[in-house]
Coordinates of C-alpha atoms and ligand atoms in Angstrom, one line a residue:
M1 CA 26.2 29.7 26.7
F2 CA 27.8 31.5 23.8
K3 CA 28.6 35.3 23.8
K4 CA 28.4 35.9 20.1
V5 CA 27.1 33.7 17.3
L6 CA 28.4 34.2 13.8
V7 CA 25.8 33.4 11.2
A8 CA 27.5 31.9 8.1
N9 CA 24.6 32.3 5.7
R10 CA 22.3 34.8 4.1
G11 CA 18.6 35.1 3.2
E12 CA 15.7 33.9 5.3
I13 CA 17.7 31.3 7.2
A14 CA 20.2 33.9 8.4
T15 CA 17.3 35.9 9.7
R16 CA 15.7 32.9 11.3
I17 CA 18.9 32.1 13.2
I18 CA 19.4 35.7 14.2
R19 CA 15.8 35.8 15.6
A20 CA 16.5 32.7 17.8
C21 CA 19.7 34.3 19.1
N22 CA 17.8 37.5 19.9
E23 CA 15.3 35.6 21.9
M24 CA 18.1 33.9 23.8
G25 CA 19.9 37.1 24.5
L26 CA 22.9 36.2 22.3
K27 CA 24.8 38.7 20.2
T28 CA 24.9 38.0 16.5
A29 CA 27.4 38.7 13.7
A30 CA 26.2 38.5 10.1
I31 CA 28.5 38.1 7.1
F32 CA 27.8 39.3 3.5
A33 CA 29.3 39.3 0.1
Q34 CA 29.7 42.7 -1.7
E35 CA 26.9 42.2 -4.3
D36 CA 24.6 41.2 -1.4
C37 CA 24.9 44.4 0.6
E38 CA 21.2 45.3 0.4
A39 CA 20.2 41.9 2.1
L40 CA 18.0 42.0 5.1
H41 CA 20.0 39.7 7.3
I42 CA 22.7 42.4 7.5
R43 CA 20.3 44.8 9.1
K44 CA 18.9 42.3 11.5
A45 CA 22.2 41.3 13.1
D46 CA 24.1 43.3 15.8
E47 CA 27.2 43.4 13.7
A48 CA 27.9 42.7 10.0
Y49 CA 31.1 42.0 8.1
L50 CA 31.9 42.1 4.5
V51 CA 33.8 38.9 3.6
G52 CA 34.3 39.1 -0.1
P53 CA 33.0 40.2 -3.4
G54 CA 31.0 37.2 -4.4
P55 CA 29.5 33.9 -3.0
I56 CA 32.7 31.9 -3.2
E57 CA 35.0 34.4 -1.5
G58 CA 32.0 35.3 0.8
Y59 CA 29.7 32.6 2.1
L60 CA 31.9 29.7 1.0
N61 CA 35.3 30.6 2.5
A62 CA 35.6 28.5 5.6
H63 CA 39.1 29.8 6.5
R64 CA 38.1 33.4 6.2
I65 CA 34.9 32.9 8.3
V66 CA 36.8 31.1 11.1
D67 CA 39.5 33.9 11.1
L68 CA 36.7 36.4 11.4
C69 CA 35.3 34.7 14.4
L70 CA 38.7 34.9 16.1
E71 CA 39.0 38.7 15.2
I72 CA 35.6 39.7 16.5
G73 CA 35.3 37.3 19.5
A74 CA 32.5 35.1 18.1
D75 CA 32.5 31.8 20.0
A76 CA 30.1 29.8 17.8
I77 CA 29.1 29.5 14.1
H78 CA 25.6 28.6 12.8
P79 CA 26.0 27.4 9.2
G80 CA 22.2 27.4 8.2
Y81 CA 21.6 25.3 5.1
G82 CA 23.4 25.2 1.7
F83 CA 26.8 26.9 1.5
L84 CA 29.2 25.4 4.1
S85 CA 26.5 23.6 6.2
E86 CA 27.5 20.1 4.9
N87 CA 31.2 20.7 4.5
P88 CA 33.1 18.8 7.2
L89 CA 35.9 21.3 6.8
L90 CA 34.0 24.0 8.8
P91 CA 33.5 22.0 12.0
K92 CA 37.1 20.8 11.7
L93 CA 38.4 24.3 11.5
C94 CA 36.1 25.3 14.4
E95 CA 37.5 22.6 16.5
Q96 CA 41.1 23.6 15.8
N97 CA 40.3 27.2 16.8
G98 CA 38.2 26.7 19.9
I99 CA 35.0 27.8 18.2
T100 CA 31.7 25.8 18.6
F101 CA 30.1 24.6 15.3
I102 CA 26.3 24.6 15.8
G103 CA 25.7 21.3 14.1
P104 CA 26.9 17.7 14.2
T105 CA 30.5 16.5 14.2
S106 CA 32.6 16.6 11.0
E107 CA 32.7 12.7 11.1
A108 CA 28.8 12.5 11.1
I109 CA 28.6 15.1 8.2
A110 CA 31.2 13.2 6.2
M111 CA 29.5 9.8 6.6
M112 CA 26.1 11.1 5.7
G113 CA 27.3 13.4 3.0
D114 CA 28.4 10.3 1.0
K115 CA 25.2 8.6 0.1
I116 CA 26.8 5.2 -0.3
T117 CA 28.5 5.3 3.1
A118 CA 25.2 6.5 4.5
K119 CA 23.3 3.6 3.0
Q120 CA 25.8 1.0 4.2
T121 CA 25.7 2.5 7.7
V122 CA 21.9 2.4 7.9
I123 CA 21.7 -1.1 6.5
K124 CA 23.8 -2.2 9.5
A125 CA 21.3 -0.4 11.8
G126 CA 18.5 -2.6 10.3
V127 CA 16.8 0.2 8.4
P128 CA 15.5 -0.6 4.9
T129 CA 17.1 1.2 1.9
V130 CA 16.2 1.3 -1.8
P131 CA 17.7 -1.7 -3.6
G132 CA 20.6 -0.7 -5.8
S133 CA 24.3 -0.8 -6.3
E134 CA 26.4 -1.6 -3.3
G135 CA 28.9 1.1 -4.1
N136 CA 29.7 3.6 -6.8
I137 CA 29.3 2.4 -10.3
E138 CA 31.4 3.5 -13.3
D139 CA 31.4 0.6 -15.7
H140 CA 28.5 0.8 -18.2
K141 CA 28.3 -3.0 -18.6
E142 CA 28.1 -3.5 -14.9
A143 CA 25.4 -0.9 -14.6
I144 CA 23.2 -2.5 -17.3
K145 CA 23.6 -5.9 -15.7
L146 CA 22.5 -4.6 -12.3
A147 CA 19.6 -2.6 -13.8
E148 CA 18.3 -5.8 -15.4
K149 CA 18.6 -7.5 -12.1
I150 CA 16.7 -4.9 -10.1
G151 CA 14.4 -4.0 -13.0
Y152 CA 13.7 -0.8 -14.9
P153 CA 13.0 2.0 -14.2
V154 CA 16.2 2.8 -12.3
M155 CA 17.6 6.0 -10.9
V156 CA 21.1 7.2 -11.3
K157 CA 22.2 9.3 -8.2
A158 CA 25.2 11.4 -7.4
T159 CA 27.0 10.0 -4.3
G160 CA 27.9 13.4 -3.1
G161 CA 24.7 15.1 -4.3
G162 CA 22.1 17.3 -2.8
G163 CA 19.5 19.9 -3.6
G164 CA 17.9 17.6 -6.3
R165 CA 20.9 17.7 -8.6
G166 CA 22.7 14.8 -10.2
L167 CA 19.5 12.6 -10.3
R168 CA 18.4 10.9 -13.5
V169 CA 15.7 8.3 -14.3
A170 CA 16.3 5.6 -16.9
Q171 CA 13.6 3.3 -18.5
N172 CA 16.0 1.1 -20.5
S173 CA 19.7 0.4 -21.1
S174 CA 20.3 3.2 -23.7
Q175 CA 18.7 5.8 -21.4
L176 CA 20.8 4.4 -18.6
L177 CA 24.0 5.1 -20.3
E178 CA 22.9 8.6 -21.1
A179 CA 21.7 9.1 -17.5
M180 CA 25.0 7.9 -16.1
D181 CA 27.0 10.4 -18.1
A182 CA 24.6 13.3 -17.5
A183 CA 24.3 12.7 -13.7
S184 CA 28.1 12.3 -13.4
R185 CA 28.7 15.5 -15.4
E186 CA 26.2 17.5 -13.4
A187 CA 27.6 16.1 -10.1
K188 CA 31.1 17.0 -11.0
G189 CA 30.0 20.5 -11.9
A190 CA 27.8 21.1 -8.9
F191 CA 29.8 19.2 -6.1
G192 CA 33.2 18.5 -7.6
K193 CA 32.4 14.8 -7.2
P194 CA 31.6 12.7 -10.3
E195 CA 30.8 9.5 -8.4
I196 CA 27.4 8.0 -9.1
F197 CA 25.4 4.9 -8.0
L198 CA 22.2 3.1 -9.1
E199 CA 18.9 2.7 -7.3
K200 CA 15.6 1.1 -8.2
Y201 CA 13.2 3.9 -9.2
I202 CA 10.3 3.8 -6.8
E203 CA 7.1 4.6 -8.7
E204 CA 4.8 7.4 -7.3
P205 CA 6.2 7.4 -3.7
H206 CA 5.7 9.9 -1.0
H207 CA 8.8 11.7 0.3
I208 CA 8.5 11.4 4.1
E209 CA 11.2 12.8 6.4
F210 CA 11.7 12.8 10.1
Q211 CA 13.1 15.7 12.1
I212 CA 15.7 14.5 14.6
L213 CA 17.0 16.3 17.7
A214 CA 19.9 14.7 19.5
D215 CA 22.1 16.1 22.3
K216 CA 25.8 15.2 23.0
Y217 CA 24.9 12.6 25.6
G218 CA 23.1 10.1 23.4
N219 CA 19.5 11.4 23.9
T220 CA 17.9 11.2 20.5
I221 CA 14.3 12.0 19.7
H222 CA 12.2 12.8 16.6
L223 CA 9.7 15.6 16.2
G224 CA 7.4 13.7 13.8
E225 CA 7.4 13.7 10.0
R226 CA 7.0 16.0 7.0
D227 CA 5.5 15.0 3.7
C228 CA 7.6 16.8 1.0
S229 CA 6.1 15.0 -2.0
I230 CA 5.1 18.2 -3.9
Q231 CA 8.3 18.6 -5.8
R232 CA 9.5 19.8 -9.2
R233 CA 12.5 18.2 -10.6
H234 CA 13.2 16.5 -7.3
Q235 CA 13.2 19.9 -5.5
K236 CA 10.6 20.6 -2.9
L237 CA 7.9 23.2 -3.5
I238 CA 5.4 22.5 -0.7
E239 CA 5.9 20.6 2.6
I240 CA 3.3 19.4 5.0
A241 CA 3.3 18.2 8.6
P242 CA 2.1 15.8 9.7
S243 CA 1.7 13.4 6.7
L244 CA -1.9 12.6 5.7
L245 CA -0.9 9.0 5.1
L246 CA 0.9 7.7 8.2
T247 CA -1.0 5.6 10.7
P248 CA 0.2 6.0 14.4
E249 CA 1.8 2.6 14.0
L250 CA 3.8 3.5 10.9
R251 CA 4.7 6.9 12.4
K252 CA 6.2 5.0 15.3
E253 CA 8.0 2.5 13.2
M254 CA 9.5 5.0 10.8
G255 CA 10.3 7.4 13.7
D256 CA 12.1 4.7 15.5
A257 CA 14.0 3.8 12.3
A258 CA 15.0 7.5 11.9
V259 CA 16.3 7.6 15.5
R260 CA 18.3 4.4 14.8
V261 CA 19.9 6.1 11.7
A262 CA 20.9 9.1 13.8
K263 CA 22.3 6.9 16.5
A264 CA 24.3 4.8 14.0
V265 CA 26.5 7.9 13.4
N266 CA 26.5 9.1 17.0
Y267 CA 24.6 12.1 15.7
S268 CA 24.2 15.2 17.8
N269 CA 22.2 18.4 17.0
A270 CA 19.3 18.8 14.5
G271 CA 19.1 16.6 11.4
T272 CA 16.6 15.1 9.0
V273 CA 16.3 11.4 7.9
E274 CA 14.6 11.2 4.5
F275 CA 12.5 8.2 3.3
L276 CA 10.5 7.2 0.3
L277 CA 7.2 5.5 1.2
D278 CA 5.7 3.4 -1.7
K279 CA 2.1 2.6 -2.5
N280 CA 2.2 -0.6 -0.5
G281 CA 3.4 1.1 2.7
N282 CA 7.0 0.0 2.4
Y283 CA 9.5 2.7 3.4
Y284 CA 13.1 3.1 2.3
F285 CA 15.8 5.4 3.7
I286 CA 17.3 7.6 1.0
E287 CA 19.5 10.1 2.8
M288 CA 20.2 12.1 6.0
N289 CA 20.6 15.9 5.8
T290 CA 23.0 16.9 8.6
R291 CA 21.7 20.5 9.0
I292 CA 18.7 22.6 9.6
Q293 CA 16.2 22.1 6.7
V294 CA 14.3 24.7 4.7
E295 CA 11.0 23.2 5.8
H296 CA 11.7 22.9 9.5
T297 CA 9.0 25.6 10.0
V298 CA 6.1 23.1 9.6
T299 CA 7.5 21.0 12.3
E300 CA 8.0 24.0 14.6
V301 CA 4.4 25.0 14.0
V302 CA 2.8 21.6 14.7
T303 CA 5.0 20.7 17.7
G304 CA 5.6 24.2 19.2
V305 CA 9.3 23.4 19.5
D306 CA 11.9 26.0 18.4
I307 CA 14.3 23.8 16.5
V308 CA 17.0 26.5 15.9
K309 CA 17.0 27.4 19.6
N310 CA 17.4 23.7 20.4
M311 CA 20.3 23.5 18.0
I312 CA 22.1 26.4 19.8
E313 CA 21.4 24.9 23.3
I314 CA 22.6 21.4 22.2
A315 CA 25.8 22.8 20.7
S316 CA 26.5 24.7 24.0
G317 CA 26.4 21.3 25.8
K318 CA 22.9 21.5 27.2
K319 CA 21.0 18.2 27.8
L320 CA 17.9 17.7 25.7
E321 CA 15.0 18.4 28.0
L322 CA 12.3 17.2 25.7
K323 CA 11.4 13.5 25.8
Q324 CA 9.9 11.5 23.0
E325 CA 6.6 11.1 24.9
D326 CA 6.4 14.9 25.4
V327 CA 6.4 15.6 21.6
L328 CA 2.8 16.3 20.6
I329 CA 1.6 17.1 17.2
R330 CA -1.3 19.5 17.0
G331 CA -3.2 20.2 13.8
Y332 CA -1.5 20.7 10.4
A333 CA 1.0 23.0 8.8
I334 CA 1.7 23.7 5.1
E335 CA 4.8 25.5 3.9
C336 CA 5.0 27.1 0.5
R337 CA 8.4 28.1 -1.0
I338 CA 7.9 31.6 -2.7
N339 CA 10.5 31.6 -5.4
A340 CA 11.5 34.4 -7.7
E341 CA 10.8 32.3 -10.8
D342 CA 8.4 32.3 -13.7
P343 CA 6.6 29.0 -13.7
K344 CA 5.2 29.6 -17.1
R345 CA 8.7 29.9 -18.6
G346 CA 10.1 26.7 -17.2
F347 CA 10.6 28.2 -13.7
M348 CA 13.2 30.6 -15.0
P349 CA 14.8 32.4 -12.1
Y350 CA 14.0 36.1 -11.9
V351 CA 16.4 38.9 -10.8
G352 CA 15.4 42.5 -10.4
K353 CA 13.8 45.0 -8.1
I354 CA 10.7 44.4 -6.0
T355 CA 8.6 47.4 -6.6
S356 CA 5.9 46.5 -4.1
Y357 CA 5.6 43.9 -1.4
T358 CA 2.5 43.1 0.7
S359 CA 2.7 39.9 2.8
P360 CA -0.4 38.1 4.2
G361 CA -1.2 37.9 7.9
G362 CA -4.0 36.8 10.2
I363 CA -4.6 33.6 12.2
G364 CA -2.1 30.8 11.5
V365 CA 0.2 32.7 9.2
R366 CA 4.0 32.7 9.6
I367 CA 6.4 34.3 7.1
D368 CA 10.1 33.7 7.0
G369 CA 11.1 36.2 4.4
T370 CA 14.2 38.0 3.1
V371 CA 12.8 40.6 0.8
Y372 CA 11.1 44.0 1.1
Q373 CA 9.9 46.7 -1.2
G374 CA 12.8 48.3 -3.1
Y375 CA 15.0 45.2 -2.7
T376 CA 16.9 44.1 -5.7
I377 CA 17.2 40.3 -6.0
P378 CA 20.8 39.6 -7.0
G379 CA 21.7 36.7 -9.3
F380 CA 24.1 34.0 -7.9
Y381 CA 21.9 32.7 -5.2
D382 CA 18.9 30.5 -4.6
S383 CA 15.7 31.9 -6.0
M384 CA 13.7 31.4 -2.8
V385 CA 12.7 34.7 -1.4
A386 CA 10.2 33.8 1.3
K387 CA 8.5 30.9 3.0
L388 CA 4.9 31.0 3.9
T389 CA 4.0 28.6 6.7
V390 CA 0.3 28.2 7.5
S391 CA -1.3 26.2 10.4
G392 CA -4.8 25.1 11.2
L393 CA -6.6 22.5 13.4
T394 CA -7.8 20.3 10.5
W395 CA -6.3 19.6 7.1
E396 CA -9.2 21.3 5.3
E397 CA -8.8 24.4 7.4
T398 CA -5.1 24.5 6.9
A399 CA -5.3 24.0 3.1
K400 CA -8.0 26.7 2.7
R401 CA -6.1 29.1 5.0
T402 CA -3.0 28.6 2.9
A403 CA -4.9 29.4 -0.3
R404 CA -6.3 32.5 1.4
A405 CA -2.9 33.6 2.6
L406 CA -1.4 33.1 -0.9
R407 CA -4.2 35.1 -2.4
E408 CA -3.3 38.0 0.0
Y409 CA 0.4 37.8 -0.9
S410 CA 1.4 40.4 -3.5
V411 CA 4.9 40.8 -4.8
K412 CA 5.4 43.2 -7.8
G413 CA 8.3 43.9 -10.1
I414 CA 9.3 40.3 -10.4
K415 CA 7.7 37.0 -11.3
T416 CA 7.1 34.6 -8.4
T417 CA 5.6 31.1 -7.8
I418 CA 2.7 32.6 -5.7
S419 CA -0.1 32.1 -8.3
F420 CA 1.1 28.6 -9.2
L421 CA 1.2 27.6 -5.6
T422 CA -2.3 29.0 -5.1
E423 CA -3.5 26.8 -8.0
I424 CA -1.9 23.7 -6.4
V425 CA -3.3 24.2 -2.9
Q426 CA -6.8 24.9 -4.3
S427 CA -6.8 21.8 -6.5
E428 CA -9.1 18.9 -5.7
K429 CA -6.2 16.4 -5.6
F430 CA -4.2 18.4 -3.2
L431 CA -7.2 18.9 -0.9
S432 CA -8.0 15.2 -0.9
G433 CA -4.3 14.2 -0.2
D434 CA -4.1 12.5 -3.6
F435 CA -0.5 13.3 -4.6
S436 CA 2.9 11.7 -4.9
T437 CA 6.3 13.0 -6.0
K438 CA 4.9 12.8 -9.6
F439 CA 2.1 15.3 -8.8
I440 CA 3.5 18.3 -10.7
D441 CA 4.5 16.2 -13.7
E442 CA 1.1 14.5 -13.8
N443 CA -0.9 17.7 -13.5
P444 CA 0.6 20.1 -16.1
E445 CA -2.7 21.9 -16.3
L446 CA -1.9 23.5 -13.0
L447 CA 0.5 25.7 -15.0
N448 CA -2.5 27.3 -16.8
Y449 CA -3.3 29.5 -13.9
E450 CA -4.1 33.1 -14.4
E451 CA -2.0 35.6 -12.5
K452 CA -4.5 36.5 -9.8
L453 CA -5.0 40.0 -8.4
A454 CA -4.3 40.2 -4.7
K455 CA -6.8 42.1 -2.6
E456 CA -4.2 44.8 -2.3
D457 CA -3.9 45.2 -6.0
L458 CA -7.6 45.4 -6.3
A459 CA -7.7 48.2 -3.7
L460 CA -5.2 50.1 -5.8
I461 CA -7.3 49.7 -9.0
I462 CA -10.4 50.8 -7.1
S463 CA -8.8 53.8 -5.6
S464 CA -7.3 54.9 -9.0
A465 CA -10.7 54.4 -10.6
I466 CA -12.3 56.5 -8.0
A467 CA -9.6 59.1 -8.4
A468 CA -10.0 59.1 -12.2
H469 CA -13.8 59.3 -11.9
S470 CA -13.8 62.3 -9.5
G471 CA -11.2 64.0 -11.7
L472 CA -8.5 64.0 -9.0
Ligands
ADP501 P1 15.9 21.0 2.1 O1 16.4 19.5 2.0 O2 16.3 21.7 3.3 O3 14.6 21.1 1.7 P2 17.2 21.7 -0.3 O4 17.4 20.3 -0.9 O5 16.2 22.5 -0.9 O6 16.9 21.6 1.2 O7 18.5 22.4 -0.2 C1 18.7 23.6 0.6 C2 19.8 24.4 0.1 O8 21.0 23.6 0.2 C3 19.8 24.7 -1.4 O9 20.4 25.9 -1.6 C4 20.6 23.5 -2.0 O10 21.0 23.9 -3.3 C5 21.6 23.4 -1.0 N1 22.2 22.0 -0.9 C6 21.6 20.9 -0.5 N2 22.4 19.9 -0.5 C7 23.6 20.3 -1.0 C8 24.9 19.7 -1.2 N3 25.2 18.4 -1.0 N4 25.9 20.5 -1.6 C9 25.7 21.8 -1.9 N5 24.5 22.4 -1.6 C10 23.5 21.7 -1.2
ADP502 P1 18.9 15.2 -2.8 O1 20.2 14.8 -2.0 O2 19.2 15.9 -4.0 O3 17.9 15.8 -1.9 P2 17.5 12.7 -2.5 O4 18.1 11.3 -2.5 O5 17.0 13.2 -1.2 O6 18.4 13.7 -3.2 O7 16.2 12.6 -3.5 C1 15.5 13.8 -3.9 C2 14.2 13.4 -4.5 O8 14.4 12.5 -5.6 C3 13.3 12.5 -3.6 O9 12.5 13.3 -2.7 C4 12.4 11.8 -4.6 O10 11.4 12.6 -5.1 C5 13.4 11.5 -5.7 N1 14.1 10.2 -5.5 C6 15.3 9.9 -4.9 N2 15.6 8.6 -4.9 C7 14.5 8.0 -5.6 C8 14.2 6.6 -5.9 N3 15.1 5.7 -5.7 N4 13.1 6.4 -6.5 C9 12.2 7.4 -6.8 N5 12.4 8.7 -6.6 C10 13.6 9.0 -5.9
MG503 MG1 17.1 14.9 -0.2

């Protein structure tokens, strides 16, 4: 086993990894960028190192991070999500320097990081994909011809994309040309890769993804699925495990397909195979994320399996003890992404100081947070400040418990998505499982929520009223 794990990330996922290391008795080293010096992950780790002034010199500098490992005697790196997690350079540098990368091989990352290579690979493994272009598409005429063949609407997608960026829907040929230019420009800006391709736009699908665990000896299993259909602009807001839609037969079929996808690239460690499921029960592979995923917590809660601990054990060469038939799903879990954003103003990101912070608790409540009272949210980074994961024995209990926990959650000084999320989980459609990836677009009235007072705030008002009344 490793002696010291360097966590090449920040925020809640850095804390999540440090917690797993703590439980395993492993020393941890955090890294941080100058403007991030108040961040919580620095305090949670055994050691912390300043790696640069900003995100690029800090969390994105693979060479600096590997050199640091050598200097401080760290023998493994966990990349978390975002940043360097899907950059094949980091595992390659690790390999050259005798450090273990806690993740898949650079080859598997490179193959799945290119959505066209990924699609071609899974087609060979007999897994259905969304009809579309066979490769990248540049030529406008060629694109229009193909779109007419597969039928509008179509989706233009960035080949090297991720995080919901570089995606555009087109209803006709003039929109298609605009979409191609816009997607390509956005992809070049965000990922440095302008390549795009075309796919049939699946109407009102569910986003269903399977959590994979694979060791270095070819043992590959899945931990069931997550429904991540509650999205805004192709970015996930709420995730659920298990899906309310899948029959045991479909779960087995899609789970087997996900395992075949992983095996097709000799995958080892944790990964996620993403599918779209249409109204007729047809499923299509869309991509594989070769890293830990934000919403892994819902899977942990319903299976009881510590995914991050498994990642570390697998990387150290341990054989997977868990067998497919041992994976049992108990009850339901819902994860809500608490973002520092103002939903009423187009989800504008919020920076600033948190003047008060009260998190919920009680039965079935898990928080993976990164903020505290007095913390100033810096710009530059993701706006997600905490994840609330709630579990229950039935769907109804879980949804009602999630609403209760959100009502207890109070973050002051900044705008957050808490009230908006409360409105969603209390809505009739959410409760009845009647949602697709179009849910937020189709229900704009959800944005008319009133900022609710948390119980804590109410207590404050009451106590100040009493104080005023008694002349204190
Ligand atoms: P998840 O799939 O885990 O739900 P997201 O799509 O929300 O994750 O992405 C998690 C983080 O990783 C976000 O910060 C997102 O911007 C970033 N990210 C995802 N894919 C890429 C990519 N290909 N290149 C750069 N950053 C990415
Ligand atoms: P990213 O790498 O940015 O996560 P994905 O390919 O996983 O991109 O797609 C993100 C989301 O975009 C999906 O969850 C889904 O809502 C939507 N999407 C992607 N491809 C299609 C498609 N062919 N038809 C309809 N929606 C799609
Ligand atoms: Mg995706």
